[in-house]
C-alpha atoms as one frame of an Amber mdcrd trajectory, in Angstrom:
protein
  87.189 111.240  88.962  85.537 108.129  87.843  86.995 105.464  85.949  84.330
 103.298  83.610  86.911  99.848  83.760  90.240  99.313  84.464  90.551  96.713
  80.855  92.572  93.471  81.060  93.721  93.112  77.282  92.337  89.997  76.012
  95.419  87.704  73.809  92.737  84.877  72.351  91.428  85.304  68.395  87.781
  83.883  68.253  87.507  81.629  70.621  89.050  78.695  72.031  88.052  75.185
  71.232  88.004  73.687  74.541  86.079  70.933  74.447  82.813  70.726  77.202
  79.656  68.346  77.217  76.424  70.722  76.162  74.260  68.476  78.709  76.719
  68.826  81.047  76.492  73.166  80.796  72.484  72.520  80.313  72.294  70.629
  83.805  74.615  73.246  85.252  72.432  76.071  83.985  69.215  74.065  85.207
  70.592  73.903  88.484  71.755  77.940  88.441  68.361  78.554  87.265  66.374
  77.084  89.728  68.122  78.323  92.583  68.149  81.921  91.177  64.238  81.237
  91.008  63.710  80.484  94.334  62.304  82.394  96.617  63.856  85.381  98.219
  66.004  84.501 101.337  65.310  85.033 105.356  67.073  88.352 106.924  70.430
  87.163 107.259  70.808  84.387 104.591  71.486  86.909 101.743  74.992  85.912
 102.008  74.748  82.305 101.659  72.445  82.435  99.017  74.763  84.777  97.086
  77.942  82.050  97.876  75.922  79.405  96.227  74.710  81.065  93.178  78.483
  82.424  92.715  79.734  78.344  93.133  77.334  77.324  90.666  78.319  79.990
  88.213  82.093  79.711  89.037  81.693  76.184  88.129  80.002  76.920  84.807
  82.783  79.694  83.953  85.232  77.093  84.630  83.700  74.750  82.213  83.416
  77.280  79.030  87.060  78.733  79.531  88.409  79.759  76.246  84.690  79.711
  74.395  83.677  83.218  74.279  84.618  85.160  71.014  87.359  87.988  71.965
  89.905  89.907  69.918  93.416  89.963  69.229  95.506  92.834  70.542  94.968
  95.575  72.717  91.861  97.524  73.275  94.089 100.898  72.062  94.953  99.305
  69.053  91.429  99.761  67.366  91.298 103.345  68.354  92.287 104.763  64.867
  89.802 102.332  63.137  86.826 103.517  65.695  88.207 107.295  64.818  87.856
 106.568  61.337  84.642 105.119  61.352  83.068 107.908  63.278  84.220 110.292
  60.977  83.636 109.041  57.432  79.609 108.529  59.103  79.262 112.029  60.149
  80.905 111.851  63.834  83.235 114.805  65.057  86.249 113.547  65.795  88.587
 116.923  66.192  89.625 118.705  68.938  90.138 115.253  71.044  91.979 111.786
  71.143  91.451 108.669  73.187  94.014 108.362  76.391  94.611 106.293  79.045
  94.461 108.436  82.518  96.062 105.578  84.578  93.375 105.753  87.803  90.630
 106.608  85.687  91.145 104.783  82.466  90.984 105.881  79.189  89.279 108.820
  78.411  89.200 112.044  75.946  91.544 114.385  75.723  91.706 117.675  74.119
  94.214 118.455  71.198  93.082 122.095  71.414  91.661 124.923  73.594  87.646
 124.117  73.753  85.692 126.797  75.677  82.948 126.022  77.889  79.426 125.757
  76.158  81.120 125.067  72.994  79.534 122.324  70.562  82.733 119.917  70.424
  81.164 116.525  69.982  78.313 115.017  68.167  77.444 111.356  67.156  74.220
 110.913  64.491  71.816 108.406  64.899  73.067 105.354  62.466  76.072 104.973
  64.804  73.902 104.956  67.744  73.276 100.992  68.842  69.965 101.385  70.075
  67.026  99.216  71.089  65.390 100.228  68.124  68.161  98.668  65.930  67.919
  95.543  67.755  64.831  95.697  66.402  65.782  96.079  63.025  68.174  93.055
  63.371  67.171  88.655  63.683  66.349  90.171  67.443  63.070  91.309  66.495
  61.356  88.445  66.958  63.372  87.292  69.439  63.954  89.735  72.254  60.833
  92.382  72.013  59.888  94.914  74.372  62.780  93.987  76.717  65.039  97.209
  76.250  68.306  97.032  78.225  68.360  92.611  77.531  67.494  93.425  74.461
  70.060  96.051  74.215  72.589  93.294  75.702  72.205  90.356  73.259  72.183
  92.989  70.282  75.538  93.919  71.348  76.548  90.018  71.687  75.392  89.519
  67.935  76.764  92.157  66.380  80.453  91.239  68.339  79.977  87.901  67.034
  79.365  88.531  63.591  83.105  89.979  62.251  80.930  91.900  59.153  78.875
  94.042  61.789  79.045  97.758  61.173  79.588  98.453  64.800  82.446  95.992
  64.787  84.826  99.683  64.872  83.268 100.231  68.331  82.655  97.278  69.822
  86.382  96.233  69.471  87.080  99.240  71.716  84.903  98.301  74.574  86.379
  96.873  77.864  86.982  93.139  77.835  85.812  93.687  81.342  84.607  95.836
  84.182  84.917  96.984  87.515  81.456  96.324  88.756  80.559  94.254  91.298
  79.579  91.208  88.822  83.311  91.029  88.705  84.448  91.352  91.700  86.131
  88.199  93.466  84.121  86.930  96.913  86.153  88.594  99.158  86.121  91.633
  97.364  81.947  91.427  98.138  82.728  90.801 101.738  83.964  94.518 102.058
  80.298  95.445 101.106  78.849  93.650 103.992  77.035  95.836 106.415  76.338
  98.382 103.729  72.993  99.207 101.750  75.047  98.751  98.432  74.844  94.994
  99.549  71.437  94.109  99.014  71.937  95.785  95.511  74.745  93.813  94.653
  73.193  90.338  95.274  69.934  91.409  93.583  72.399  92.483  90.159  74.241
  88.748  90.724  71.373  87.250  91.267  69.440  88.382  88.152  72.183  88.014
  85.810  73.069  84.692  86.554  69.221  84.076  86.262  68.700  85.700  83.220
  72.130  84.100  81.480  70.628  80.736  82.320  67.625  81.185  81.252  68.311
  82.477  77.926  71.190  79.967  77.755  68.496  76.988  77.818  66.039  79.729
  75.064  69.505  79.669  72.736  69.750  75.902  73.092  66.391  74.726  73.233
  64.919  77.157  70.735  62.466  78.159  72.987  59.243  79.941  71.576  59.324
  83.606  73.031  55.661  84.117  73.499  56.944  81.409  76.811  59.774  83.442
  77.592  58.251  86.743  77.582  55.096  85.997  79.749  57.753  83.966  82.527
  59.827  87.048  82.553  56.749  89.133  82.894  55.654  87.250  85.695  59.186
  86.426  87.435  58.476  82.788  87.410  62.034  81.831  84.968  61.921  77.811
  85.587  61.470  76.264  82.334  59.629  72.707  82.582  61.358  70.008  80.201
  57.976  70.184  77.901  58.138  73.503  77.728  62.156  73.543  76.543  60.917
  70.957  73.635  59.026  73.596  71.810  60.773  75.175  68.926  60.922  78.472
  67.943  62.917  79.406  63.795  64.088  83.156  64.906  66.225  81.634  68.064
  68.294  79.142  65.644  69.050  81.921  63.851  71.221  83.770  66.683  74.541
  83.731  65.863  75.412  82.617  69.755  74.074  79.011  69.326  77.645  77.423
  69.593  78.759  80.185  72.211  77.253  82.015  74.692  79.145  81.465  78.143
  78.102  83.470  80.981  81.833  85.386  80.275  79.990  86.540  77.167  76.563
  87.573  79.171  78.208  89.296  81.942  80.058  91.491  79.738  77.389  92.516
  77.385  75.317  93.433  80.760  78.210  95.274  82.040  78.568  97.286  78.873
  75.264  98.131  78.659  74.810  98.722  82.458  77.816 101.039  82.243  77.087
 103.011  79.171  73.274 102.921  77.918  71.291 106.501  77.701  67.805 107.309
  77.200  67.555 109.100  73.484  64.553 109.877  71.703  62.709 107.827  69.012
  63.388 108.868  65.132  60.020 110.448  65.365  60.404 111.883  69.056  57.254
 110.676  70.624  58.858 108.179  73.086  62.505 107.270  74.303  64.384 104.092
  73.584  67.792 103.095  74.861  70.868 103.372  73.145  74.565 102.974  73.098
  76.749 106.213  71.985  79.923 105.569  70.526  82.759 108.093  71.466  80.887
 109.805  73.468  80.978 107.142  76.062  84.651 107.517  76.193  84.197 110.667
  78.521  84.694 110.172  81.910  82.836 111.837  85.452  83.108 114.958  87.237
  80.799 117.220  88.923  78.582 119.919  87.192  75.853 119.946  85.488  74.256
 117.716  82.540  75.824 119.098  79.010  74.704 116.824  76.690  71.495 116.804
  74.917  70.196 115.063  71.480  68.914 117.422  68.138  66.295 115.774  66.672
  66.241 118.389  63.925  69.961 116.941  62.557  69.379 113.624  64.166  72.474
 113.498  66.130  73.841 113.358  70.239  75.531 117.095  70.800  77.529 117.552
  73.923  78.764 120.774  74.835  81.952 121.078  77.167  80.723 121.679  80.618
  83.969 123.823  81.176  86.926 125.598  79.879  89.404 122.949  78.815  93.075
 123.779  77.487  95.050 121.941  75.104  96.222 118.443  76.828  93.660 118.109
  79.770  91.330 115.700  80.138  87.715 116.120  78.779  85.069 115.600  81.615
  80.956 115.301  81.489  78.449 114.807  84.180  76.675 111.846  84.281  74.103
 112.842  86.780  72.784 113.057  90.350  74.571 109.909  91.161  75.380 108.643
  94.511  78.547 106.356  95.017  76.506 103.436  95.620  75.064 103.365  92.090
  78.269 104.361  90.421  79.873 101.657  91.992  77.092  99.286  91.337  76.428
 100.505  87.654  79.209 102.401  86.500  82.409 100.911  88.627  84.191 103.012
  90.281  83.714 105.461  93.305  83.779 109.517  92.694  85.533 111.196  95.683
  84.062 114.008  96.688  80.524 113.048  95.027  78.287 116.539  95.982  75.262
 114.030  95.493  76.242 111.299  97.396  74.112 110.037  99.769  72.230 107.168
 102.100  68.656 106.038 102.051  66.901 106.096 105.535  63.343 104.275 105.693
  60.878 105.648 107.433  57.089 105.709 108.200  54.183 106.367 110.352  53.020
 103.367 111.953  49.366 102.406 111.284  49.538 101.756 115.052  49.992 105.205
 116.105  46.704 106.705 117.490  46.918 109.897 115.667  47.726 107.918 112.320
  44.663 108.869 110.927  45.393 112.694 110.774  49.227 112.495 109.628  48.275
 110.535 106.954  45.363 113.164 105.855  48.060 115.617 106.447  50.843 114.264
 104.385  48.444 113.148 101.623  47.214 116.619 101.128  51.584 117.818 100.561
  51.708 114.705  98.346  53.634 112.829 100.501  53.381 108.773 100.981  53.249
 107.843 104.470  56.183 105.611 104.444  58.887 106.168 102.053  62.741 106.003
 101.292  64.542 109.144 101.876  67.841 110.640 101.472  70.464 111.650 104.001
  73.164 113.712 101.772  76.629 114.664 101.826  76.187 118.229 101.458  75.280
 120.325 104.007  71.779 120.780 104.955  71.603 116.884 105.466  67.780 116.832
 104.556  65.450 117.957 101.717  62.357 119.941 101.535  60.295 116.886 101.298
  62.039 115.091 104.134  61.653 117.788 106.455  58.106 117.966 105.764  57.680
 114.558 106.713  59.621 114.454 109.738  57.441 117.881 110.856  54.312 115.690
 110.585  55.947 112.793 111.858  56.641 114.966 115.456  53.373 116.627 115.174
  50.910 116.722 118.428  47.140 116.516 117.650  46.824 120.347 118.518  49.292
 120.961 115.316  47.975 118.237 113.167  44.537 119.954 113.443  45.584 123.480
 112.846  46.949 122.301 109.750  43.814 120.320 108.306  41.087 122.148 110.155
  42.585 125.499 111.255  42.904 128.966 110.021  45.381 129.203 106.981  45.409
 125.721 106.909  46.183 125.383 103.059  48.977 128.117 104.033  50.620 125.949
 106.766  50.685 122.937 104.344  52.793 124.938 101.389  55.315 125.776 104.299
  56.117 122.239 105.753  59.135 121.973 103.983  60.197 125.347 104.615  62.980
 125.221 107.149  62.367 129.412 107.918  58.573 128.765 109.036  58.954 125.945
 111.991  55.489 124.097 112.958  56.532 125.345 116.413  60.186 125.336 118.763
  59.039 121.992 120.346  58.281 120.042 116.733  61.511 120.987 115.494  63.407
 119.801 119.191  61.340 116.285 118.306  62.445 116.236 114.573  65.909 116.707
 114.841  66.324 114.698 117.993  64.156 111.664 116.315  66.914 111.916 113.291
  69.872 112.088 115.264  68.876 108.906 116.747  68.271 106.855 113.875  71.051
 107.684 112.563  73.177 107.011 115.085  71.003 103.454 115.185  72.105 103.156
 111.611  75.618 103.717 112.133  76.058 101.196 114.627  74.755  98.333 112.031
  78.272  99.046 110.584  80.641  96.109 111.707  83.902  98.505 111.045  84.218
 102.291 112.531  84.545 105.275 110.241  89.077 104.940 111.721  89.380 101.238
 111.131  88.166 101.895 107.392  90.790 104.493 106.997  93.232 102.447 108.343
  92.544  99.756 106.380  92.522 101.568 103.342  96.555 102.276 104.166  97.255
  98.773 102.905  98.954  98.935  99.939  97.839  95.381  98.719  94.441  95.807
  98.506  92.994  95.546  94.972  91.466  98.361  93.392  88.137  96.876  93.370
  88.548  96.223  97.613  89.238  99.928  98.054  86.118 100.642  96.144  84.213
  98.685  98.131  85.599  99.898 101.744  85.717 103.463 100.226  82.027 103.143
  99.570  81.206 101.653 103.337  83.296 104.374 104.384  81.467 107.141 102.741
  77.860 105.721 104.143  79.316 106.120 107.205  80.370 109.563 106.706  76.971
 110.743 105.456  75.695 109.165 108.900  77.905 110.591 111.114  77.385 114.019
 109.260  73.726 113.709 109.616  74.020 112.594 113.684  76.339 115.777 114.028
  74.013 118.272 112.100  70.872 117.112 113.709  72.269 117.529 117.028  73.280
 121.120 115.940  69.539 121.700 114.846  68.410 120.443 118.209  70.231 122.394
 120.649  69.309 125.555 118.342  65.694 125.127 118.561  65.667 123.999 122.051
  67.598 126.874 123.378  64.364 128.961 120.926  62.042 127.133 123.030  63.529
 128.035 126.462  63.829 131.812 125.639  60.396 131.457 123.778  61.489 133.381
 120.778  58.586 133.978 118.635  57.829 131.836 115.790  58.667 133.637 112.130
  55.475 134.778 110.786  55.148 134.187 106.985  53.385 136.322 104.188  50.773
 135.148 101.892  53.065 136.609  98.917  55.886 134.023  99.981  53.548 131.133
 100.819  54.133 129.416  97.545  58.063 129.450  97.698  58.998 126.039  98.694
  63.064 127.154  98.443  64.280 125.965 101.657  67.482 126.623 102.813  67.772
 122.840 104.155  68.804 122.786  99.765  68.019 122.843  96.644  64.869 120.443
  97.110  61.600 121.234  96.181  58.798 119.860  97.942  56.476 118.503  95.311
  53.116 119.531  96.696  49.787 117.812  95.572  47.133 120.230  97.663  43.622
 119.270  97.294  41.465 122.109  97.301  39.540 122.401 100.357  36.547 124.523
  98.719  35.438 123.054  95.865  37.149 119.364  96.429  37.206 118.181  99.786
  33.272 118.377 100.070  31.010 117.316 103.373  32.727 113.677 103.386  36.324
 114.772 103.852  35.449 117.047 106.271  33.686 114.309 108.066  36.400 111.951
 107.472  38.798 114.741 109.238  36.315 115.245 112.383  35.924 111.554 112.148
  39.850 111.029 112.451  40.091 113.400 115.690  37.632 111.423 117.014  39.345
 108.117 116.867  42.481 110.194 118.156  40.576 111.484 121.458  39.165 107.876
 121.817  42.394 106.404 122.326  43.679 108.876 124.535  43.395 106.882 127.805
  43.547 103.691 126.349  46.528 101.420 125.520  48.280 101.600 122.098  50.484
  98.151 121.468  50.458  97.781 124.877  52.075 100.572 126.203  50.268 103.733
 128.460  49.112 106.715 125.706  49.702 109.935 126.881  47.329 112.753 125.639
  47.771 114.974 122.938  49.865 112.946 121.088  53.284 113.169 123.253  53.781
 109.086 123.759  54.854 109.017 119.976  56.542 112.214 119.546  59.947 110.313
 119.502  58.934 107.457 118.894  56.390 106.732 116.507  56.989 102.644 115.659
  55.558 100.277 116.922  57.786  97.562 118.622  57.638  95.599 115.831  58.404
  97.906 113.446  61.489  99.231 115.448  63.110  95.989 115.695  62.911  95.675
 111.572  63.768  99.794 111.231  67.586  98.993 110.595  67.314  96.330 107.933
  64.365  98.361 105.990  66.841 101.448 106.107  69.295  99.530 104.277  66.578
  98.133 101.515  66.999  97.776  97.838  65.972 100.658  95.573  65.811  98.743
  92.821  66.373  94.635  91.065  67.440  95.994  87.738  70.482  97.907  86.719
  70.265 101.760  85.984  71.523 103.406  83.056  75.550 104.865  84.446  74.715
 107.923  82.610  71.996 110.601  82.669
């Protein structure tokens, strides 16, 4: 089970008055703000460039200690005034009470039997903070069209104004959070090795790039027609002219005397953590937006359970489960894997059914029968180099993987049965149909190709799937340096699970091929089932139709293709001897090149900005 932050009470009132130079925070954030703009880093300098961002930002936290606004007490002791709130403006609030479930924080707990389906919580619209009432507010003019900032620096106003009608709910949020923006440096150096990494730096990066940048808009008064078209177009270094212009809606910001990066990072956190997509008032679009209560639940697996009624205007969540009297209250926030729980959400889910690792790959523009796979994928709406999945669960591979893979391995004879042959249209609905195999030896090429990249990806790994278990014995480690080795651990785990099943696969459809079984014959009244048994996947197919679409030029551009293909057959392809009918690349398809770069594109980035935690 997942816990959204593990809260440090906060003992301050509204802010310290510790007394820092504003040019001397102005040059800091100059500095932050033009290395954060710089451009992206060599292979293998990620890490330094992420150590001197964090020194530059450490130094500017040390300087505004004691500035941001925070409240007295404990984060439990404004429970009863957020319960209140809710319910005098049309919030349920029986059936449940706020808890703290030690590992996994606080939570809801029911104070009766609920039964599964059953309405038990709702939240209307006016208690919603959304993007749309940012809108509403002196952000208007000062933060449009940028949802999830926007979302951000509403939440920062509305905290710093002690009138705000949210004030009930934002005094309940976590003073801080267990995502990787908070983790200390050696906490980050778990992460090392792993895909999550290059995720992490991006998320520092851009938040210490956006907090100085809008640091120098709140100071400066910056006109936002400026800011809007540098964020649009990435390029966030401010020229000293430029700061001099004035703008009348920044002064009026209620963060002009403090806005620390303390205060940024935890307004991105919350909203990282907690925003969902609702529907407009009208319904014609979606807009982000904060739920009170409702955001108290915490993770397990199932399915999603809530769902917003436009007719009464309100979030509804129905309980995904039988719950008695005293347990905990769960939801599902989605086909999450660990890596963007941790990264957005905070903490790891054990035993995540939809965990899983990305795996690069593509056909190389080098290969001789590139040409055809390409026509091939393009007509089952498939990209010819994409990030896939390798999952926890058992097949390892989707529909749409598996289709790729099958025209990945494919010899020319195959490649033209299925663009030029009989049934062709037939063959292409059943690529990712692990019952109908392309033919014993494809399948031999597929699953031997995969077990070898993933065994090349589990060797990046600088720890071995025992030393992380070991390590994970110490009883000092912090909670957020578990998280970290827990989530290295589990890559690893999804590898070696893939490397095992693949190997499975192979030896299955090689011993096919040596007792030449005969290949399952499909039906024209199943051609259109895409249900595989390698899951739940379905393979999104884009067919063009042959008949009336593909014309006298495609078919050209197909003969045209084979042509190339038997041109090259006794020539040299990057330098190496091609073997006929497509067997030199059957294992093997990158180029040198491409093979030496196959590891670090495996591990790349899905992604600079920070996805909702919840779907």
């Amino acid at each position: 089970m997942g816990k959204k932050s593990r809260v440090k009470t906060q003992k301050s009132g509204t802010g310290a008055t510790a007394t820092v130079s504003p040019k001397e925070i102005l040059n800091l954030t100059s500095e932050l703000l033009q290395k954060c703009s710089s451009p992206a880093p060599g292979p293998g300098k990620e890490w330094e460039e992420y150590v001197q961002i964090r020194t530059l930002v450490e130094k500017i936290r040390k300087k505004q200690k004691g500035l941001s606004v925070t409240f007295d007490g404990k984060r439990e002791d404004y429970f009863p005034d957020l319960m209140k709130w809710a319910s005098e403006n049309g919030a349920s609030v029986e059936g449940f009470e706020m808890v703290n479930f030690k590992e996994e924080g606080f939570g809801l707990r029911a104070t009766r039997d609920i039964k599964a389906e059953e309405l038990f919580l709702w939240v209307p619209r006016k208690l919603l903070m959304t993007v749309e009432s940012a809108k509403n507010s002196v952000l208007d003019r000062i933060l449009q069209a940028m949802g999830n900032i926007a979302l951000a620096f509403h939440l920062l106003c509305e905290r710093a104004s002690p009138n705000s009608f949210w004030q009930p709910y934002i005094q309940t949020l976590p003073s801080e959070y267990d995502t990787p923006l908070y983790f200390e440096e050696e906490e980050v150096r778990y992460l090392q090795s792993t895909q999550a990494i290059h995720d992490v730096f991006s998320q520092y990066k851009n938040t210490a790039r956006q907090y100085a940048y809008f640091y120098k808009v709140i100071q400066c008064r910056l006109g936002m027609s400026s800011i809007e078209k540098a964020i649009a177009t990435k390029k966030t270094f401010i020229s000293t002219t430029l700061l001099q212009q004035t703008h009348p809606h920044a002064n009026k910001l209620p963060l002009k005397d403090s806005f620390t990066y303390e205060d940024y990072r935890w307004a991105v956190s919350s909203v990282m953590t907690r925003q969902n997509q609702i529907p407009t008032e009208d319904g014609s679009r979606v807009t982000l937006a904060l739920i009170p209560l409702w955001d108290m639940c915490n993770h397990t697996n199932g399915l999603i359970t809530t769902g917003y009624n436009l007719e009464d205007d309100r979030c509804e969540c129905v309980a995904l489960q039988d719950f008695q009297a005293g347990e905990q209250i769960y939801i599902f926030y989605g086909t999450r894997s660990n890596a963007e729980f941790v990264i957005h959400s905070g903490f790891f889910f054990d035993n995540n059914s939809h965990d899983r690792v990305k795996i690069k790959l593509g056909v190389s523009k080098s290969d001789r029968l590139y040409a055809m796979k390409a026509e091939v994928l393009a007509r089952a709406g498939i990209p010819t180099s994409s990030v896939f999945a390798l999952h926890f669960t058992e097949p390892p591979i989707s529909a749409q993987l598996l289709a790729f893979l099958r025209v990945f391995c494919m010899t020319e004879e195959e490649l033209k049965e299925h663009l030029l042959g009989d049934n062709a249209i037939d063959r292409i609905f059943t690529l990712g149909n692990s019952e109908f195999p392309v033919s014993w030896d494809n399948e031999v090429k597929l699953w031997t190709f995969l077990e070898d990249r993933a065994s090349l990806l589990l060797k990046t790994y600088k720890t071995t799937i025992a030393e992380d278990k070991s390590v994970l014995k110490n009883q000092d480690l912090s909670a957020r340096a578990k998280m970290a080795i827990k989530l290295r651990l589990g890559e690893k785990e999804i590898l070696e699970k893939a490397v095992k099943s693949a190997a499975v696969n192979r030896e299955y459809y090689r011993q096919q091929m040596e007792e030449k079984a005969p290949l399952p014959k499909y039906e024209e009244s199943n051609l259109g089932l895409l249900e595989s048994s390698m899951g739940d996947s379905r393979l999104p197919l884009v067919l063009r139709n042959l008949e009336e679409e593909a014309g006298v030029q495609d078919a050209l551009n197909i003969r045209e293709a084979i042509s190339k293909a038997k041109a090259t057959e006794n020539g040299l392809v990057n330098g190496e001897n091609s073997i006929p009918n497509g067997t030199r690349s059957e294992n093997e398809n990158l180029n040198q090149e491409e093979s030496k770069r196959a590891v670090e594109d495996a591990k790349g980035s899905s992604s600079d900005s920070a996805d909702a935690a919840k779907e």
